[in-house]
Amino acid sequence: MEEVVINTGDTAWMLISTGLVVLMIPGLALFYGGMVRVKSVLNMMMMSFGALAIVFVLWIAFGFSMVFGDSVGGKGLIGDIGQFTFLNGLDNSAAIIGTIPAAVFIAFQGIFAAITVALISGSIADRAKFGAWMVFAGIWATLVYFPVAHWVFAFDNFVAKTGGWIANDLGALDFAGGTAVHINAGAAGLALALILGKRVGFGKIPMRPHSLPLVMLGAALLWFGWFGFNAGSAVASNGTAGLALLNTIGATTAAVLSWLLVEKIRDGHATSLGAASGVVAGLVAITPACAAVNASGALIIGAVAGALCALSVGLKFKLGYDDSLDVVAVHLVGGIVGTIMIGFVGVDVGLFNGGGTGQLVKQAIGAGAVLAYSFIATLIIGKIVDLTIGFRITNDQELAGIDVAIHAERAYELTDNSQGSVLGFSKGA
Amino acid sequence: MKLITAILKPFKLEDVKNALQGAGITGMTVSEASGFGRQGGHTEVYRGAEYTVDLIPKVRLEVLVDDKDADSVVDVIVKAASTGSIGDGKVWTTPVDQVIRVRTGERGVDAI
């Protein structure tokens, strides 16, 4: 029997990639936090940090097993929760998955789960009880992310013998999570925005971003971390990782240009918020496709995603749902663009590259299945949380600001006085 | 005694302050303010959503003067603050009953 040994080059890259994807959590927290008003920036950031905390603990307990355990009954729907419970047999320095230590693969994939949940929080800014969000995050990860990630990321004979139906039976291409992460989070964001309803004054009073430099910094950190997300999804230090990295820059820069072009034509101004949003739209769209397209394909995907996402941000006002930070317009639309366009510009498999329509149909089925399951399951989970413990804070709390009302703290000491503000404070109760 | 209050364009503050110091004024209070008059606001756009911002940033400058100096000080402020374009602000005076210097307890014109 061939001796299995780790590849140190692969291991080094995956250790770095894991660190990079962890950085996406504060990146997202800043990206979202800068976009809300002063009175709710801390709650916005806490939803990302909270999602990481609850989801990663569940990941160790049973999440990894539900995603990468042997498919129950070979149906490709869900992994065996009992196989790697509490990482049984894998949480030691000798266990290997692929060519790297099992521990590294487990940590890397666990952050994907956390990021996906954190992305959803953008649709419910300013108005969700923190405890309800944490309960929702745990249930949603368990009932939506873990199954869907099994469908998409669990390849036969990699961690376990049998994997998920989208990866193995359908054969839809999703390199780093256009379906499992972005369509999944985007559809859930739409469902949750519908469950929670609009913020007080939505569409009537200005809800301007309180700090665009924070948004720009967050977008930059996301981009940096995304190299781990996309190029790390090669689970190897090789040419595939290199191509994914190149495309992660190409698509993103093209998306910035097209988002700004739409803004200039539609609104008369190219904005910094548009540039930051274009960065994320491009990153989202290239996520499933980064190893399936060449550089030209990446530019096309990025350009299309930037334009379509920019055109989609107005939908919420027309249709009347308060997807506060445009999770739908950026992640759902961007995820669909990237996933579907593999069917057009994918090397060898795309319609424009002589691959016929076969892959395009597979991509559409994969995207549609994840969208439908996530949307319906999230509606049910969100409704149950709302009916039992209540999802929304009161209108008075919302008007006062969720940071003070729920977390008992404020983001900024906005004064020039070196002694700090003396207004509005008294010691003790 | 009179309190002169001036609402100015922020970038004119330095000119007005220098002109007042040149005219022998030894103290003033300046605060950031916002408001609107004939100038109106401006439009901002975030992800395609347009917001009209009515309240625009201004500076409020306050000076205490003796009655006999009020008119000339007002003239100094108006001359220094003027750009000739809309939004240059306003200056007004109000009578003041009493002024006390906290450190010495001096009252009236001596405290100015």
Coordinates of C-alpha atoms in Angstrom, one line a residue:
Chain A
M1 CA 0.0 0.0 0.0
E2 CA 1.3 3.4 -0.9
E3 CA 2.3 5.5 2.0
V4 CA 0.3 8.7 2.4
V5 CA 2.5 11.7 3.2
I6 CA 1.7 15.3 3.5
N7 CA 2.9 17.7 0.8
T8 CA 4.7 20.6 2.7
G9 CA 4.1 23.1 -0.1
D10 CA 0.4 22.4 -0.2
T11 CA 0.3 22.5 3.6
A12 CA 2.1 25.8 3.8
W13 CA -0.3 27.4 1.3
M14 CA -3.4 26.0 3.0
L15 CA -2.2 27.3 6.4
I16 CA -1.8 30.7 4.9
S17 CA -5.2 30.4 3.1
T18 CA -6.9 29.6 6.3
G19 CA -5.5 32.7 7.9
L20 CA -6.6 34.7 4.9
V21 CA -10.2 33.5 5.0
V22 CA -10.4 34.2 8.8
L23 CA -9.5 37.8 7.9
M24 CA -12.6 38.0 5.7
I25 CA -14.7 38.0 8.9
P26 CA -13.4 41.4 10.2
G27 CA -13.3 42.5 6.5
L28 CA -17.0 41.8 6.1
A29 CA -17.7 43.4 9.5
L30 CA -16.0 46.6 8.4
F31 CA -17.6 46.5 4.9
Y32 CA -21.1 46.1 6.5
G33 CA -20.4 48.3 9.6
G34 CA -19.4 51.3 7.5
M35 CA -22.6 51.1 5.5
V36 CA -25.0 51.5 8.5
R37 CA -25.7 54.5 10.5
V38 CA -23.6 55.5 13.6
K39 CA -26.2 54.1 16.0
S40 CA -26.0 50.5 14.7
V41 CA -22.4 49.9 13.5
L42 CA -21.4 47.7 16.5
N43 CA -24.4 45.4 16.1
M44 CA -23.7 45.1 12.4
M45 CA -20.1 44.1 13.2
M46 CA -21.2 41.8 16.0
M47 CA -23.4 39.8 13.7
S48 CA -20.3 38.8 11.7
F49 CA -18.2 38.0 14.8
G50 CA -21.1 36.2 16.4
A51 CA -21.7 34.1 13.3
L52 CA -18.0 33.0 13.3
A53 CA -18.2 32.0 16.9
I54 CA -21.4 29.9 16.8
V55 CA -20.8 28.3 13.4
F56 CA -17.2 27.2 14.0
V57 CA -18.2 25.6 17.3
L58 CA -21.0 23.7 15.6
W59 CA -18.5 22.9 12.7
I60 CA -16.3 21.0 15.2
A61 CA -19.2 19.4 16.9
F62 CA -21.0 18.0 13.9
G63 CA -20.9 20.4 10.9
F64 CA -17.8 18.9 9.3
S65 CA -19.3 15.5 9.6
M66 CA -22.6 16.6 8.0
V67 CA -20.6 18.2 5.1
F68 CA -17.8 15.7 4.5
G69 CA -19.0 12.5 6.1
D70 CA -20.2 9.7 3.8
S71 CA -23.4 10.6 2.1
V72 CA -26.3 9.1 4.0
G73 CA -27.8 6.3 1.9
G74 CA -25.6 7.4 -1.0
K75 CA -28.2 10.0 -1.9
G76 CA -25.8 12.9 -2.0
L77 CA -28.1 15.0 0.2
I78 CA -26.3 15.0 3.6
G79 CA -23.2 13.6 5.2
D80 CA -23.2 11.1 8.1
I81 CA -23.4 13.2 11.2
G82 CA -22.0 10.3 13.3
Q83 CA -18.9 9.7 11.3
F84 CA -16.7 12.6 12.3
T85 CA -18.6 13.9 15.4
F86 CA -16.3 16.2 17.3
L87 CA -13.8 15.4 14.5
N88 CA -13.5 11.9 15.7
G89 CA -10.2 10.4 14.4
L90 CA -9.2 13.6 12.5
D91 CA -8.2 16.1 15.3
N92 CA -4.7 14.8 15.6
S93 CA -1.4 15.7 13.9
A94 CA -1.2 12.5 11.9
A95 CA -4.5 12.5 10.1
I96 CA -4.4 13.6 6.4
I97 CA -7.0 14.7 3.9
G98 CA -5.8 14.9 0.3
T99 CA -2.1 16.0 0.7
I100 CA -2.5 18.2 3.8
P101 CA -3.1 17.6 7.5
A102 CA -6.8 17.0 8.2
A103 CA -6.7 19.7 10.8
V104 CA -5.9 22.4 8.2
F105 CA -8.6 21.3 5.7
I106 CA -11.2 21.2 8.5
A107 CA -10.2 24.7 9.8
F108 CA -10.2 26.1 6.2
Q109 CA -13.6 24.7 5.3
G110 CA -15.1 25.7 8.7
I111 CA -14.5 29.4 8.0
F112 CA -16.4 29.1 4.7
A113 CA -19.5 28.1 6.8
A114 CA -19.0 31.0 9.1
I115 CA -18.6 33.5 6.3
T116 CA -21.7 32.3 4.5
V117 CA -23.8 32.9 7.6
A118 CA -22.2 36.3 8.3
L119 CA -23.0 37.4 4.8
I120 CA -26.8 37.0 5.5
S121 CA -26.7 39.6 8.3
G122 CA -26.4 42.5 5.7
S123 CA -30.1 42.1 4.9
I124 CA -31.3 42.7 8.4
A125 CA -29.3 45.6 9.6
D126 CA -30.4 47.8 12.5
R127 CA -33.3 45.7 13.7
A128 CA -32.5 42.1 14.7
K129 CA -32.3 40.9 18.3
F130 CA -28.7 39.7 18.8
G131 CA -29.8 36.5 20.6
A132 CA -32.3 35.7 17.9
W133 CA -29.6 36.2 15.3
M134 CA -27.3 33.8 17.1
V135 CA -30.0 31.2 17.4
F136 CA -30.9 31.6 13.7
A137 CA -27.2 31.4 12.7
G138 CA -26.8 28.1 14.5
I139 CA -30.0 26.6 13.1
W140 CA -29.4 27.9 9.6
A141 CA -25.8 26.6 9.4
T142 CA -27.1 23.2 10.5
L143 CA -30.2 22.9 8.3
V144 CA -29.1 24.9 5.3
Y145 CA -25.3 25.5 4.9
F146 CA -24.2 22.0 6.0
P147 CA -26.5 20.1 3.6
V148 CA -25.8 22.5 0.7
A149 CA -22.1 22.4 1.3
H150 CA -22.3 18.6 1.2
W151 CA -24.1 18.8 -2.2
V152 CA -21.4 21.1 -3.6
F153 CA -18.1 20.6 -1.9
A154 CA -18.1 16.9 -0.9
F155 CA -16.4 15.0 -3.8
D156 CA -16.5 11.3 -3.8
N157 CA -13.4 9.6 -2.4
F158 CA -11.8 12.8 -1.1
V159 CA -12.7 12.9 2.6
A160 CA -15.2 10.1 2.5
K161 CA -16.2 7.6 -0.2
T162 CA -19.5 9.2 -1.2
G163 CA -20.2 12.9 -1.5
G164 CA -22.9 15.4 -2.6
W165 CA -25.2 15.3 -5.7
I166 CA -24.2 18.6 -7.3
A167 CA -20.5 17.8 -7.2
N168 CA -20.7 14.2 -8.3
D169 CA -24.0 13.3 -9.9
L170 CA -24.9 16.6 -11.6
G171 CA -21.4 17.7 -12.3
A172 CA -22.1 21.4 -11.9
L173 CA -18.8 23.4 -11.5
D174 CA -18.5 25.5 -8.3
F175 CA -14.9 25.9 -7.4
A176 CA -15.1 28.0 -4.2
G177 CA -18.8 28.5 -3.5
G178 CA -20.8 30.5 -6.0
T179 CA -23.8 28.3 -5.1
A180 CA -23.0 27.0 -1.6
V181 CA -21.8 30.3 -0.3
H182 CA -23.2 33.3 -2.3
I183 CA -26.5 32.1 -3.9
N184 CA -27.1 30.4 -0.6
A185 CA -26.5 33.5 1.5
G186 CA -28.2 35.8 -1.0
A187 CA -31.4 33.8 -1.1
A188 CA -31.4 33.5 2.7
G189 CA -30.9 37.2 3.0
L190 CA -33.9 37.9 0.8
A191 CA -36.1 35.5 2.9
L192 CA -34.9 37.0 6.2
A193 CA -35.5 40.5 5.0
L194 CA -39.1 39.5 4.2
I195 CA -39.5 37.8 7.6
L196 CA -38.2 40.8 9.6
G197 CA -39.9 43.5 7.5
K198 CA -38.7 47.0 6.8
R199 CA -36.8 49.2 9.1
V200 CA -38.7 52.1 10.7
G201 CA -38.7 54.9 8.1
F202 CA -37.3 52.7 5.2
G203 CA -37.5 54.6 2.0
K204 CA -38.6 57.8 3.8
I205 CA -35.7 58.9 5.9
P206 CA -32.1 59.0 4.9
M207 CA -30.1 55.8 5.8
R208 CA -26.7 56.9 4.6
P209 CA -23.5 54.9 5.2
H210 CA -21.8 56.5 8.3
S211 CA -18.2 55.8 7.2
L212 CA -17.2 55.1 3.6
P213 CA -13.5 54.7 4.5
L214 CA -14.5 51.7 6.7
V215 CA -16.4 50.3 3.8
M216 CA -13.4 50.7 1.5
L217 CA -11.1 49.1 4.1
G218 CA -13.5 46.3 4.6
A219 CA -13.7 45.7 0.8
A220 CA -9.9 45.7 0.6
L221 CA -9.6 43.2 3.5
L222 CA -12.3 41.0 1.8
W223 CA -10.3 41.1 -1.4
F224 CA -7.1 40.1 0.3
G225 CA -8.8 37.3 2.2
W226 CA -10.5 36.2 -0.9
F227 CA -7.2 35.0 -2.3
G228 CA -7.3 32.3 0.4
F229 CA -10.9 31.7 -0.3
N230 CA -10.5 31.1 -4.1
A231 CA -6.9 30.1 -4.6
G232 CA -7.0 28.1 -1.4
S233 CA -9.9 26.1 -2.7
A234 CA -7.4 24.3 -4.9
V235 CA -6.3 22.7 -1.6
A236 CA -2.9 22.6 -3.2
S237 CA 0.0 24.9 -4.0
N238 CA -0.2 24.5 -7.8
G239 CA -1.2 26.0 -11.1
T240 CA -4.9 25.8 -10.3
A241 CA -4.3 28.0 -7.3
G242 CA -2.3 30.4 -9.5
L243 CA -5.0 30.6 -12.1
A244 CA -7.6 31.2 -9.4
L245 CA -5.6 34.0 -7.9
L246 CA -5.1 35.7 -11.3
N247 CA -8.8 35.5 -12.1
T248 CA -9.7 36.8 -8.6
I249 CA -7.9 40.0 -9.6
G250 CA -9.0 40.2 -13.2
A251 CA -12.7 39.7 -12.6
T252 CA -12.7 42.1 -9.6
T253 CA -11.0 45.0 -11.4
A254 CA -13.4 44.5 -14.4
A255 CA -16.4 44.6 -12.0
V256 CA -15.2 47.9 -10.4
L257 CA -15.0 49.5 -13.9
S258 CA -18.5 48.3 -14.9
W259 CA -20.1 49.2 -11.6
L260 CA -18.7 52.7 -11.8
L261 CA -19.7 53.0 -15.4
V262 CA -23.3 52.1 -14.6
E263 CA -23.2 54.7 -11.7
K264 CA -21.8 57.4 -13.9
I265 CA -24.4 56.9 -16.6
R266 CA -27.4 56.4 -14.2
D267 CA -26.6 58.7 -11.3
G268 CA -24.0 61.1 -12.8
H269 CA -21.3 60.2 -10.3
A270 CA -18.8 57.4 -9.8
T271 CA -18.8 56.8 -6.1
S272 CA -16.4 55.2 -3.6
L273 CA -19.3 53.0 -2.3
G274 CA -19.8 51.9 -5.9
A275 CA -16.1 51.0 -6.2
A276 CA -16.2 49.0 -3.0
S277 CA -19.4 47.3 -4.0
G278 CA -17.9 46.5 -7.4
V279 CA -15.0 44.8 -5.7
V280 CA -17.3 42.5 -3.8
A281 CA -19.6 41.9 -6.8
G282 CA -16.5 40.8 -8.9
L283 CA -15.2 38.6 -6.1
V284 CA -18.5 36.9 -5.6
A285 CA -19.0 36.2 -9.3
I286 CA -15.5 34.8 -9.9
T287 CA -15.7 32.5 -6.9
P288 CA -17.4 29.6 -8.6
A289 CA -15.5 30.2 -11.9
C290 CA -12.0 31.1 -10.9
A291 CA -10.5 27.7 -12.0
A292 CA -12.8 27.2 -14.9
V293 CA -12.1 30.2 -17.0
N294 CA -9.1 31.9 -18.6
A295 CA -8.2 35.6 -18.0
S296 CA -10.5 36.8 -20.7
G297 CA -13.4 34.8 -19.3
A298 CA -12.7 36.3 -15.8
L299 CA -12.8 39.8 -17.3
I300 CA -16.2 39.1 -18.9
I301 CA -17.7 37.6 -15.8
G302 CA -16.5 40.5 -13.7
A303 CA -17.8 43.1 -16.1
V304 CA -21.2 41.5 -16.4
A305 CA -21.4 41.0 -12.6
G306 CA -20.4 44.6 -11.8
A307 CA -23.0 46.0 -14.2
L308 CA -25.9 43.6 -13.2
C309 CA -25.3 43.9 -9.5
A310 CA -25.2 47.7 -9.8
L311 CA -28.5 47.7 -11.7
S312 CA -30.0 45.4 -9.1
V313 CA -29.5 47.6 -6.0
G314 CA -32.6 49.7 -6.8
L315 CA -34.9 46.6 -6.9
K316 CA -35.5 46.7 -3.2
F317 CA -37.1 50.1 -3.4
K318 CA -39.3 49.2 -6.3
L319 CA -40.4 45.9 -4.9
G320 CA -40.5 47.1 -1.3
Y321 CA -38.3 44.7 0.7
D322 CA -35.6 46.1 3.0
D323 CA -32.5 44.1 2.1
S324 CA -30.6 46.8 3.9
L325 CA -27.0 46.3 2.6
D326 CA -27.9 44.6 -0.7
V327 CA -27.1 41.0 0.0
V328 CA -29.5 40.1 -2.8
A329 CA -28.1 42.5 -5.4
V330 CA -24.5 41.6 -4.6
H331 CA -24.4 38.0 -3.5
L332 CA -27.5 36.4 -5.0
V333 CA -27.1 38.2 -8.4
G334 CA -23.3 38.0 -8.4
G335 CA -23.4 34.3 -7.4
I336 CA -25.9 33.5 -10.2
V337 CA -23.9 35.5 -12.8
G338 CA -20.7 33.6 -11.9
T339 CA -22.3 30.2 -11.7
I340 CA -24.3 30.5 -14.9
M341 CA -21.5 32.1 -16.9
I342 CA -19.3 29.1 -16.5
G343 CA -21.7 27.6 -18.9
F344 CA -20.9 30.3 -21.5
V345 CA -17.2 31.1 -21.0
G346 CA -15.8 28.0 -19.2
V347 CA -12.7 26.6 -20.9
D348 CA -13.7 23.6 -22.9
V349 CA -17.2 23.4 -21.3
G350 CA -18.7 26.8 -22.1
L351 CA -21.1 27.4 -25.0
F352 CA -18.8 30.1 -26.4
N353 CA -15.9 27.7 -26.2
G354 CA -17.5 24.9 -28.2
G355 CA -18.8 23.1 -25.2
G356 CA -22.4 23.1 -26.2
T357 CA -25.2 23.7 -23.7
G358 CA -24.7 20.7 -21.5
Q359 CA -22.6 22.5 -18.8
L360 CA -24.9 25.5 -19.0
V361 CA -27.9 23.4 -18.1
K362 CA -26.0 21.7 -15.2
Q363 CA -25.0 25.1 -13.9
A364 CA -28.5 26.4 -14.0
I365 CA -29.9 23.3 -12.2
G366 CA -27.2 23.6 -9.4
A367 CA -27.9 27.4 -9.0
G368 CA -31.7 26.9 -9.0
A369 CA -31.6 24.0 -6.6
V370 CA -29.5 25.9 -4.0
L371 CA -31.6 29.1 -4.5
A372 CA -34.9 27.4 -4.0
Y373 CA -33.8 25.3 -1.0
S374 CA -32.1 28.1 0.8
F375 CA -35.0 30.6 0.2
I376 CA -37.7 28.2 1.4
A377 CA -35.8 26.7 4.3
T378 CA -34.8 30.2 5.5
L379 CA -38.4 31.4 5.4
I380 CA -39.4 28.5 7.6
I381 CA -36.5 28.9 10.1
G382 CA -36.8 32.7 10.2
K383 CA -40.5 32.4 10.9
I384 CA -40.1 29.9 13.6
V385 CA -37.4 32.0 15.4
D386 CA -39.7 35.1 15.0
L387 CA -42.8 33.3 16.4
T388 CA -40.9 31.7 19.4
I389 CA -38.3 34.1 20.7
G390 CA -39.0 37.1 18.5
F391 CA -36.6 38.3 15.8
R392 CA -37.1 42.1 15.9
I393 CA -36.2 44.7 18.5
T394 CA -39.0 47.2 19.4
N395 CA -39.5 50.3 17.3
D396 CA -38.4 52.5 20.2
Q397 CA -35.2 50.5 20.5
E398 CA -34.6 50.7 16.8
L399 CA -35.1 54.5 16.8
A400 CA -32.8 54.9 19.8
G401 CA -30.2 52.7 18.1
I402 CA -29.6 49.0 18.4
D403 CA -26.0 49.5 19.8
V404 CA -27.2 51.3 22.9
A405 CA -30.5 49.4 23.2
I406 CA -29.1 45.8 22.8
H407 CA -25.4 46.0 23.5
A408 CA -25.3 48.9 25.9
E409 CA -22.4 50.6 24.1
R410 CA -21.6 53.2 21.5
A411 CA -19.2 53.0 18.6
Y412 CA -17.6 56.4 18.8
E413 CA -16.7 59.2 21.2
L414 CA -17.4 62.0 18.8
T415 CA -15.8 64.9 20.5
D416 CA -12.7 67.0 20.3
N417 CA -12.5 67.2 24.1
S418 CA -9.4 65.2 25.2
Q419 CA -11.1 64.3 28.5
G420 CA -13.9 62.6 26.6
S421 CA -17.5 63.7 26.6
V422 CA -19.0 64.7 29.9
L423 CA -22.4 65.0 28.5
G424 CA -25.1 62.4 29.2
F425 CA -23.0 60.3 31.6
S426 CA -23.4 59.7 35.3
K427 CA -21.5 57.2 37.3
G428 CA -23.5 54.1 38.4
A429 CA -27.2 53.6 38.0
Chain B
M1 CA -23.4 95.6 25.5
K2 CA -24.2 93.6 22.4
L3 CA -23.7 90.0 21.3
I4 CA -22.9 89.8 17.6
T5 CA -23.7 86.4 16.1
A6 CA -22.5 85.6 12.6
I7 CA -23.2 82.5 10.5
L8 CA -20.4 82.0 8.0
K9 CA -19.2 79.8 5.3
P10 CA -16.6 77.6 7.0
F11 CA -13.8 78.5 4.7
K12 CA -14.3 82.2 5.5
L13 CA -13.7 81.8 9.2
E14 CA -10.0 82.4 8.9
D15 CA -10.5 85.7 7.0
V16 CA -13.1 86.9 9.5
K17 CA -11.1 86.0 12.5
N18 CA -8.0 87.8 11.2
A19 CA -10.1 90.9 10.3
L20 CA -11.6 91.0 13.8
Q21 CA -8.2 90.6 15.4
G22 CA -7.0 93.4 13.2
A23 CA -9.9 95.5 14.4
G24 CA -8.8 95.0 18.1
I25 CA -11.3 92.2 19.1
T26 CA -9.6 90.1 21.7
G27 CA -12.0 87.2 22.1
M28 CA -14.6 85.2 20.3
T29 CA -16.4 81.8 20.4
V30 CA -16.7 79.6 17.3
S31 CA -18.8 76.6 16.9
E32 CA -19.8 74.3 14.1
A33 CA -23.3 74.6 12.9
S34 CA -25.6 73.4 10.2
G35 CA -28.7 74.8 8.6
F36 CA -30.3 76.1 5.5
G37 CA -31.4 79.4 4.0
R38 CA -31.7 80.5 0.4
Q39 CA -28.7 78.5 -0.6
G40 CA -30.6 75.2 -0.2
G41 CA -28.9 71.8 0.2
H42 CA -27.2 69.4 -2.1
T43 CA -27.8 65.8 -3.4
E44 CA -25.9 62.8 -2.3
V45 CA -26.2 59.3 -3.9
Y46 CA -25.4 55.9 -2.3
R47 CA -25.8 52.8 -4.5
G48 CA -28.2 54.7 -6.7
A49 CA -30.4 56.0 -3.9
E50 CA -30.5 59.8 -3.9
Y51 CA -30.7 61.8 -0.7
T52 CA -31.3 65.5 -0.6
V53 CA -29.2 67.0 2.2
D54 CA -30.9 70.2 3.4
L55 CA -28.7 71.1 6.3
I56 CA -25.3 72.3 5.1
P57 CA -22.3 72.9 7.3
K58 CA -21.7 76.5 8.6
V59 CA -19.7 78.1 11.3
R60 CA -21.3 80.2 14.0
L61 CA -19.1 83.0 15.4
E62 CA -20.1 84.9 18.5
V63 CA -18.4 88.2 19.8
L64 CA -19.4 90.3 22.8
V65 CA -18.8 94.1 22.2
D66 CA -19.5 97.4 23.8
D67 CA -22.6 99.1 22.3
K68 CA -20.5 101.8 20.7
D69 CA -18.4 99.3 18.8
A70 CA -21.2 97.1 17.5
D71 CA -21.8 98.7 14.1
S72 CA -18.2 98.9 13.1
V73 CA -17.5 95.3 14.2
V74 CA -20.5 94.1 12.2
D75 CA -19.1 95.9 9.2
V76 CA -15.8 94.2 9.6
I77 CA -17.4 90.8 9.7
V78 CA -19.7 91.4 6.7
K79 CA -16.8 92.7 4.7
A80 CA -14.5 89.8 5.5
A81 CA -17.2 87.1 5.1
S82 CA -18.6 88.2 1.8
T83 CA -17.9 86.3 -1.4
G84 CA -20.9 87.8 -3.3
S85 CA -22.4 84.4 -3.9
I86 CA -25.5 82.8 -2.3
G87 CA -25.0 81.2 1.1
D88 CA -22.6 83.8 2.6
G89 CA -24.6 83.7 5.8
K90 CA -26.0 86.3 8.2
V91 CA -24.9 88.6 11.0
W92 CA -27.2 89.8 13.8
T93 CA -26.9 91.6 17.1
T94 CA -28.7 91.1 20.4
P95 CA -28.7 93.2 23.5
V96 CA -26.9 91.7 26.5
D97 CA -27.9 92.4 30.1
Q98 CA -24.7 91.4 31.9
V99 CA -21.3 89.9 31.3
I100 CA -19.0 88.5 34.0
R101 CA -15.4 87.3 33.7
V102 CA -15.3 84.0 35.7
R103 CA -11.8 84.3 36.9
T104 CA -11.9 87.9 38.4
G105 CA -15.6 88.5 38.8
E106 CA -15.3 91.7 36.7
R107 CA -18.7 92.8 35.4
G108 CA -20.0 94.8 32.4
V109 CA -17.7 96.3 29.7
D110 CA -14.7 95.5 31.9
A111 CA -15.4 91.8 31.4
I112 CA -15.4 91.9 27.6

